[in-house]
GROMACS .gro file of C-alpha atoms in nm:
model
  318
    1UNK     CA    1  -2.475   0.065   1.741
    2UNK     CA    2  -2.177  -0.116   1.816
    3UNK     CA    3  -1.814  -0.097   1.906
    4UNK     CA    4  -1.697  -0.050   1.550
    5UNK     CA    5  -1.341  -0.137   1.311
    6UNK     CA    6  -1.304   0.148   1.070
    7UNK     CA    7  -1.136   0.130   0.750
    8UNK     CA    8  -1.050   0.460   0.589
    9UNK     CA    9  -0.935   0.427   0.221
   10UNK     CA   10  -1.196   0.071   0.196
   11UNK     CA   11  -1.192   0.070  -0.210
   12UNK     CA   12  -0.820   0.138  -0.216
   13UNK     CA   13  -0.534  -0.119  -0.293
   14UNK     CA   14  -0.499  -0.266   0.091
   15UNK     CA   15  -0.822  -0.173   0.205
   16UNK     CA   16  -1.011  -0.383   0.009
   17UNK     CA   17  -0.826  -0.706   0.181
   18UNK     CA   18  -0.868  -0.564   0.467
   19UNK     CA   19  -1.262  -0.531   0.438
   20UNK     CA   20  -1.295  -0.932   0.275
   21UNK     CA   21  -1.071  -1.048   0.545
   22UNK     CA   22  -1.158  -0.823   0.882
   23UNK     CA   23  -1.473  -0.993   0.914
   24UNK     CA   24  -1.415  -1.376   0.911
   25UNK     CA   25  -1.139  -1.271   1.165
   26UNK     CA   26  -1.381  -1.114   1.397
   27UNK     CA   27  -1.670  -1.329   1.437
   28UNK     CA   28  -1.437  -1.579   1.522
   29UNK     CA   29  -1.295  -1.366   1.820
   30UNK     CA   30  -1.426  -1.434   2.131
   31UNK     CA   31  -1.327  -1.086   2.208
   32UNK     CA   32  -1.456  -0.915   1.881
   33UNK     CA   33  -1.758  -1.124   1.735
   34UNK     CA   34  -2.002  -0.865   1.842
   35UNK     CA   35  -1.817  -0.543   1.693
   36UNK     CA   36  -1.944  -0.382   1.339
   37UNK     CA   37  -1.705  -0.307   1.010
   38UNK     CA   38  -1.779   0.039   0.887
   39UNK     CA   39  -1.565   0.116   0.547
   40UNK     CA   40  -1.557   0.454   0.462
   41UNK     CA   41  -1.574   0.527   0.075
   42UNK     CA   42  -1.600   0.883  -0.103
   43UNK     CA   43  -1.864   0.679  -0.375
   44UNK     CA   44  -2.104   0.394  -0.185
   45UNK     CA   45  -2.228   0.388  -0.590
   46UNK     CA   46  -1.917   0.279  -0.734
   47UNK     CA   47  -1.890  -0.118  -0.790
   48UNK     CA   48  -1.569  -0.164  -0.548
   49UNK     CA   49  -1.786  -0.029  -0.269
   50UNK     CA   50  -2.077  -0.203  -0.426
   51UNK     CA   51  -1.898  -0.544  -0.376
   52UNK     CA   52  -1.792  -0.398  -0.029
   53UNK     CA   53  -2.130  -0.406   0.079
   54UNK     CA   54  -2.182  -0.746  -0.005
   55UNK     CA   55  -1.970  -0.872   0.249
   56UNK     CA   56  -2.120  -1.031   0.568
   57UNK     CA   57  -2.038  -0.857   0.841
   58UNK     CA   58  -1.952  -0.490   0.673
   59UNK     CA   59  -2.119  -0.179   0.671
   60UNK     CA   60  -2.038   0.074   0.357
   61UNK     CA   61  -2.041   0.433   0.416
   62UNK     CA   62  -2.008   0.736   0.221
   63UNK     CA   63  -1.793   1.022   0.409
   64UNK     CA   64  -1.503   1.207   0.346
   65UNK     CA   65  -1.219   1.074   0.568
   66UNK     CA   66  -1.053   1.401   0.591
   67UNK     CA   67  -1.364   1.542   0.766
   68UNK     CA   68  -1.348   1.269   1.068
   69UNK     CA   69  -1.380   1.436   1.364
   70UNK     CA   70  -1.319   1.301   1.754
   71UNK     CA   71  -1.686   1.354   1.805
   72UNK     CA   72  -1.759   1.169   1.512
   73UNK     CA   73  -1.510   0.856   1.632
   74UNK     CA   74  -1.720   0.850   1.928
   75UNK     CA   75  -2.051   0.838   1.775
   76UNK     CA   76  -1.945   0.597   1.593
   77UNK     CA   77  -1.800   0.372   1.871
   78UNK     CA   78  -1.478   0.348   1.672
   79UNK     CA   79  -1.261   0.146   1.880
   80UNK     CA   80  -1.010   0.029   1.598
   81UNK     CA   81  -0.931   0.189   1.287
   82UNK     CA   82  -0.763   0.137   0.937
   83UNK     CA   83  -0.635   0.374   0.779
   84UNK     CA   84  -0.439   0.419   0.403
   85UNK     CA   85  -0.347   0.767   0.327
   86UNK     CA   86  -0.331   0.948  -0.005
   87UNK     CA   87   0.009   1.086  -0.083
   88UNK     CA   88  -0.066   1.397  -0.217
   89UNK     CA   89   0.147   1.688  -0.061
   90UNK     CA   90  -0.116   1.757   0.212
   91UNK     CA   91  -0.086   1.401   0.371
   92UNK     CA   92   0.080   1.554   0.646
   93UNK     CA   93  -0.212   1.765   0.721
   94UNK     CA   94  -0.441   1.556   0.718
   95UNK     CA   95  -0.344   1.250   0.819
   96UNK     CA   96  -0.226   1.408   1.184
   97UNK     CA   97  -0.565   1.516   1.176
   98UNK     CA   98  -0.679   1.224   1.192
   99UNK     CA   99  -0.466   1.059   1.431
  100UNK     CA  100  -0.506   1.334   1.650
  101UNK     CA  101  -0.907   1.318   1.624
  102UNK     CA  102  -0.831   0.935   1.712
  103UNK     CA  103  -0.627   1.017   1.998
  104UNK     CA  104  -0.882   1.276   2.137
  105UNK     CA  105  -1.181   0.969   2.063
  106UNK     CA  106  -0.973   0.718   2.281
  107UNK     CA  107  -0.929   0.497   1.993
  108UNK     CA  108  -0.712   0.192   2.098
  109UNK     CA  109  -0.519   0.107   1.794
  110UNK     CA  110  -0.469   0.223   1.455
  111UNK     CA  111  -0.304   0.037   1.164
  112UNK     CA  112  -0.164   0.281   0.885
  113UNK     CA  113  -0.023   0.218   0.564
  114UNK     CA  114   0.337   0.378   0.520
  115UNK     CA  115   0.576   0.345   0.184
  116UNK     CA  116   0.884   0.156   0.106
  117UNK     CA  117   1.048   0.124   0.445
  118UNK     CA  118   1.463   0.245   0.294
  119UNK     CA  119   1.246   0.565   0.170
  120UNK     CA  120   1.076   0.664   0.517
  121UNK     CA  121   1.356   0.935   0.654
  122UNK     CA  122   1.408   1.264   0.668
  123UNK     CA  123   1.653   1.324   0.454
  124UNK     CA  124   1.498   1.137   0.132
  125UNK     CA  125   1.527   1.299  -0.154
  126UNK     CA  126   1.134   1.233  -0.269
  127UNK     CA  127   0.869   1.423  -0.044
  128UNK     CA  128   0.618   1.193   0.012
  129UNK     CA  129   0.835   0.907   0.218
  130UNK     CA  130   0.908   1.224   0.442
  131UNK     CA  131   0.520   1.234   0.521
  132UNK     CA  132   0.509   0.923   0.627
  133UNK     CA  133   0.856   0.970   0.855
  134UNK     CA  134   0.680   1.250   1.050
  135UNK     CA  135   0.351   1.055   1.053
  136UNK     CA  136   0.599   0.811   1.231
  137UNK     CA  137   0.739   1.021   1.460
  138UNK     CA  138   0.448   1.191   1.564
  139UNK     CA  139   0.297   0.885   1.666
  140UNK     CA  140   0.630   0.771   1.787
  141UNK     CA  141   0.571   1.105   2.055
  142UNK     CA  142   0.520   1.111   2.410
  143UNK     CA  143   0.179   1.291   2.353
  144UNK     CA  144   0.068   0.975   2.208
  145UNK     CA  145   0.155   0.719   2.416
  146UNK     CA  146  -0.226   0.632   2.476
  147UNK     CA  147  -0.287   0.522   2.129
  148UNK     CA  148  -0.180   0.237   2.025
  149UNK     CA  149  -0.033   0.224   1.636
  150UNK     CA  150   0.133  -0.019   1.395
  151UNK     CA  151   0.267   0.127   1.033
  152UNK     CA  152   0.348  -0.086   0.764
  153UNK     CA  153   0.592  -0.038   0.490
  154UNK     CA  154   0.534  -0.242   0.177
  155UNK     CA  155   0.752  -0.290  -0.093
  156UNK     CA  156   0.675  -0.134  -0.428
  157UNK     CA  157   0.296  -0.280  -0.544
  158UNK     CA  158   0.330  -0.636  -0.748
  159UNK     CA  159   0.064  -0.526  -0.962
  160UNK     CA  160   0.229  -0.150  -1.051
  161UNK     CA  161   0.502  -0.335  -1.056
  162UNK     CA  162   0.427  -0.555  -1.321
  163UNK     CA  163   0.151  -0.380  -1.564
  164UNK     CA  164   0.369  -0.224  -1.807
  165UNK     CA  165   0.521  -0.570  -1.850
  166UNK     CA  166   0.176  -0.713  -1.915
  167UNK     CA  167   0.081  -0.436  -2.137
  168UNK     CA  168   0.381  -0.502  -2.329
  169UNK     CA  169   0.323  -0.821  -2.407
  170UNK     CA  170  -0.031  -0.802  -2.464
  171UNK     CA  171   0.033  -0.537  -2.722
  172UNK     CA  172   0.265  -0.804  -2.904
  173UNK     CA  173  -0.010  -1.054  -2.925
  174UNK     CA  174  -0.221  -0.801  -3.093
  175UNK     CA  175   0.036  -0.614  -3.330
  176UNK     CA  176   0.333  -0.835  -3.349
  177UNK     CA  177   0.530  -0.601  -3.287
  178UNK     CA  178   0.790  -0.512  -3.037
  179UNK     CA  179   0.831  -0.153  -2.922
  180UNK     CA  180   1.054  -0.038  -2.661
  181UNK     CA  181   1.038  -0.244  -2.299
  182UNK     CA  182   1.063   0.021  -2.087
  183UNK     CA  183   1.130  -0.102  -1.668
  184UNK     CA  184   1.143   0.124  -1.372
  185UNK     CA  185   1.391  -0.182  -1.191
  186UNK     CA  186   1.773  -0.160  -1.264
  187UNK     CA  187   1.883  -0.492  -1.465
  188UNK     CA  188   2.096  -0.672  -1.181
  189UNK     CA  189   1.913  -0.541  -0.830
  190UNK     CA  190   1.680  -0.803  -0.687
  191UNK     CA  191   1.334  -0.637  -0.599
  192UNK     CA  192   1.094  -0.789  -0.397
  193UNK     CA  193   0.751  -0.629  -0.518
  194UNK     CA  194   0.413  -0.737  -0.288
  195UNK     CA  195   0.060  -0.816  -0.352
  196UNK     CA  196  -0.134  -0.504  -0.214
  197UNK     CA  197  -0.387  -0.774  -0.137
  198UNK     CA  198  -0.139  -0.921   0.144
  199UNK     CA  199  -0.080  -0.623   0.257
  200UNK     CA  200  -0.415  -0.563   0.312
  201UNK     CA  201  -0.480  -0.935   0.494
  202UNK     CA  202  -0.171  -0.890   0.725
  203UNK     CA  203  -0.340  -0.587   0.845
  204UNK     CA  204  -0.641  -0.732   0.924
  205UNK     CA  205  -0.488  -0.982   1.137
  206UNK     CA  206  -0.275  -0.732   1.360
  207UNK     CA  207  -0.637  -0.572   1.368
  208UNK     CA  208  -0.821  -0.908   1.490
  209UNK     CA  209  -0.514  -0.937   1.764
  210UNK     CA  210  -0.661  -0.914   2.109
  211UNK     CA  211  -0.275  -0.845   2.342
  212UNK     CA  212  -0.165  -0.536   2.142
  213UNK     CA  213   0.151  -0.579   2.361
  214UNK     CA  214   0.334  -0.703   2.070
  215UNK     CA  215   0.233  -0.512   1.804
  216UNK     CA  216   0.197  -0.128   1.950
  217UNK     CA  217   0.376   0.144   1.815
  218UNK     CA  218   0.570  -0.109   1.571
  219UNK     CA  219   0.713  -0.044   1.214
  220UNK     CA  220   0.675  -0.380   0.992
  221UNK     CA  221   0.845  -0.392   0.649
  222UNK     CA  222   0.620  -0.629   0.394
  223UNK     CA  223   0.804  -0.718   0.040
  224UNK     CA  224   0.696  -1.002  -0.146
  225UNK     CA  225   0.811  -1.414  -0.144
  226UNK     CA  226   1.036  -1.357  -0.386
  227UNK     CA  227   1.328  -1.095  -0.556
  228UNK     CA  228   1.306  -1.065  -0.929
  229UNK     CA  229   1.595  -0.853  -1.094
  230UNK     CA  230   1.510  -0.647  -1.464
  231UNK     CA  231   1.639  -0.903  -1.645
  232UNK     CA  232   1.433  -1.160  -1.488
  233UNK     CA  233   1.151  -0.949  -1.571
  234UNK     CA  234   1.284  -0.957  -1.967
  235UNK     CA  235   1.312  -1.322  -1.921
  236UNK     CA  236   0.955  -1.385  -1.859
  237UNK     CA  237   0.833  -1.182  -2.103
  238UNK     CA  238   1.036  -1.341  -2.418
  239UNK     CA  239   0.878  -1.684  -2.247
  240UNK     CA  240   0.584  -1.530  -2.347
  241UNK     CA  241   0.610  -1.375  -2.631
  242UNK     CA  242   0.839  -1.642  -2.804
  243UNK     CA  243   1.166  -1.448  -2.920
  244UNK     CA  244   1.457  -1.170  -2.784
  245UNK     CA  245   1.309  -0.843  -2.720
  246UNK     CA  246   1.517  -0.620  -2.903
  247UNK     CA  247   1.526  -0.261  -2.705
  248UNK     CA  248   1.501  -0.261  -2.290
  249UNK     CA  249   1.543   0.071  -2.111
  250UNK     CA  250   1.604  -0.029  -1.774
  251UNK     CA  251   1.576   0.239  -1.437
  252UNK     CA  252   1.341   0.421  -1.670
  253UNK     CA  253   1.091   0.712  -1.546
  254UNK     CA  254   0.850   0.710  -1.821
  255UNK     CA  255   0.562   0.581  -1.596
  256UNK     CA  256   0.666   0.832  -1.323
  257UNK     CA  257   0.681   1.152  -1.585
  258UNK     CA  258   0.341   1.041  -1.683
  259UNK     CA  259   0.165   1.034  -1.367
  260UNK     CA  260   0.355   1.347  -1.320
  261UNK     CA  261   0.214   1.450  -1.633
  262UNK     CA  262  -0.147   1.453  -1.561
  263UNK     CA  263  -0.155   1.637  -1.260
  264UNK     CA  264  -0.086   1.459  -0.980
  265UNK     CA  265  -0.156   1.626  -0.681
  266UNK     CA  266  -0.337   1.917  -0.811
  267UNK     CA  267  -0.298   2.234  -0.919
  268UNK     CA  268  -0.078   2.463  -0.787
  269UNK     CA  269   0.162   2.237  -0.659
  270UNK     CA  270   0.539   2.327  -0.666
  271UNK     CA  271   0.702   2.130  -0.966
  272UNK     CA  272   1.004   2.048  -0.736
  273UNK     CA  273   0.810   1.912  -0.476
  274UNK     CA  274   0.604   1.702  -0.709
  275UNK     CA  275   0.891   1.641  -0.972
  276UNK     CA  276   1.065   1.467  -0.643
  277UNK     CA  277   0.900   1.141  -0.683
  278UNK     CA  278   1.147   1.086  -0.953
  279UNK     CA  279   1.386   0.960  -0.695
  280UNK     CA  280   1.148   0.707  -0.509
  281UNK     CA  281   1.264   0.388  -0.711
  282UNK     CA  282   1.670   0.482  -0.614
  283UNK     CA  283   1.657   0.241  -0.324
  284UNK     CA  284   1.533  -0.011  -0.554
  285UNK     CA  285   1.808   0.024  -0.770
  286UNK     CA  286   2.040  -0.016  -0.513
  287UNK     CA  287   1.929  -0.310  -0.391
  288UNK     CA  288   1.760  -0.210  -0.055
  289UNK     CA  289   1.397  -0.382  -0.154
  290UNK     CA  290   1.480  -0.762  -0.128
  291UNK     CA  291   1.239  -1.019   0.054
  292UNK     CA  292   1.538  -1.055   0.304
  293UNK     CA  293   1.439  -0.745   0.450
  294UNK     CA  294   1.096  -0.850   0.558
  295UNK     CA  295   1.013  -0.808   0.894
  296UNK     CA  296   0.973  -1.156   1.109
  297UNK     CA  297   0.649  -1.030   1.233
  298UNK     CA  298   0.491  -1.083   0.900
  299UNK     CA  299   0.626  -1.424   0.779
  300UNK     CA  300   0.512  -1.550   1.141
  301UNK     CA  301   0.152  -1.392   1.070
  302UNK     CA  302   0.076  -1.355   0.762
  303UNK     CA  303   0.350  -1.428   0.535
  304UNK     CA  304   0.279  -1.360   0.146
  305UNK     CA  305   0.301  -1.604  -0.090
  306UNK     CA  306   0.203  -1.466  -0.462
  307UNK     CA  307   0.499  -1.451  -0.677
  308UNK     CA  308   0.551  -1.218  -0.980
  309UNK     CA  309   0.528  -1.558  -1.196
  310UNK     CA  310   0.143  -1.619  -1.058
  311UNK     CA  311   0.069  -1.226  -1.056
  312UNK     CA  312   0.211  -1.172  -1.437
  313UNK     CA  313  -0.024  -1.452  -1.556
  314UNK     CA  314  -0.330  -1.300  -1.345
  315UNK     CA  315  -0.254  -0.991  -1.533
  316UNK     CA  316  -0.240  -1.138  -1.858
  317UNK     CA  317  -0.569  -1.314  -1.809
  318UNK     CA  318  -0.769  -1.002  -1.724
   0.00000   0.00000   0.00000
């Protein structure tokens, strides 16, 4: 075996940059050309992880991340490690766990996936940004001042971001119709939503770095190249759809109630806890989310360059 680059959450939005662009990165390290990719996924069946494992250079794996152990770390030779948490309301749990289990191993650095970087205090109204505070400040502790950590907090996903606008307008082509365009974004506020995919390849970079010196126990915020207000958003989709849409509902929580809706989380979670999320796009709305907030880190690094133009036609073509 050798030393080994673990990505936990692989098949998920960021990981799977991370796992096309980890590799390429490594064998060209002096440093790193020698050490092994090992992407964790909870199905080494399913066809993301099948496409995984037809990467040079990585190693698919089926195992719960939640069950990682420090023993396991070090059988594994784990000397670097990925990781993008659910948000469920036990993230808490069990993402300590882990980073505890990595401090115990002697892991050197870990790169973790955070939320929309206005959201991640204590004091926010939704629960899940608060996870990701105390993640923060855990790692942020004395008691860990032997593992090295970066968190990143990307703006709201381009590709969440922009489906229901795709879906409208694909539903227009088929029907001719026009129902109601409903958009999480306020009308005026300028939004800067990001690829997940550069997320993903920005962390694989800060994971190829050999001097951690800059990078260790930092915060980086990652929105997208450009902002795009809610009426933008309208704008581009009577370009394609060739006349006024009549009826927009703008700073609307439709796609929220749904996920809401159909159990997110569980069962037997408290409604208030889980009814929170509601209050996640605020920030947004108050103009908080623009690509002026971007940390200089990433446009020196890896700075992203898809716009919501190039992503809305992507969509559109799928």
């Amino acid at each position: 075996m050798a030393p080994t680059f673990l990505l936990v959450g692989a098949t998920g939005n960021t990981g799977q940059a991370v796992a096309r662009t980890l590799p390429a990165l490594l064998k060209a390290s002096e440093a790193f050309s020698k050490h092994r990719v090992l992407a964790l996924t909870r199905s080494v069946s399913s066809p993301t992880a099948q496409a995984l494992a037809q990467i040079p250079g990585v190693e698919v794996t089926g195992y719960n991340w939640t069950d990682i152990t420090a023993d396991w770390l070090r059988e594994q030779e784990v000397v670097r490690a990925f990781i993008a948490p659910h948000n469920a309301p036990n993230q808490f749990a069990e993402e300590s766990a882990f980073h505890v289990a990595a401090l115990e191993a002697g892991v050197e650095y870990v790169v973790r996936i955070s939320t929309t970087a206005p959201n991640v205090r204590p004091d926010f109204a939704a629960y899940y940004p608060r996870q990701h505070w105390a993640i923060e400040a855990m790692l942020g502790s004395p008691e860990f001042s032997a593992l090295n950590w970066t968190s990143l907090q990307p703006n709201i996903f381009m590709t969440h971001y922009l489906a229901i606008v795709a879906d409208y307008i694909k539903q227009y082509r088929q029907t001719g119709e026009q129902g109601q365009l409903r958009l999480m974004t306020a009308k005026d506020a300028p939004v800067a939503p990001v690829h997940p995919d550069e997320v993903g390849v920005f962390a694989a970079h800060l994971l190829a770095t050999c001097d951690l010196s800059a990078h260790g126990r930092a915060k980086y915020i990652i929105n997208g190249p450009e902002d795009i207000t809610g009426q933008q958003l309208v704008d581009l989709v009577e370009q394609y759809i060739g006349t006024r849409v009549k009826d927009v509902s703008y700073q609307d929580l439709s796609l929220i109630d749904a996920i809401l809706d159909s159990g997110f989380g569980g069962l037997g979670q408290s409604k208030t806890v889980m009814g929170s999320i509601r209050y996640a796009p605020t920030t947004m709305w108050e103009g908080k989310c623009s690509a002026s907030t971007t940390s200089k880190e990433v446009l020196e690094i890896a700075a992203p360059q898809r716009t919501p133009v190039e992503v809305l036609k992507s969509l559109l073509e799928e």
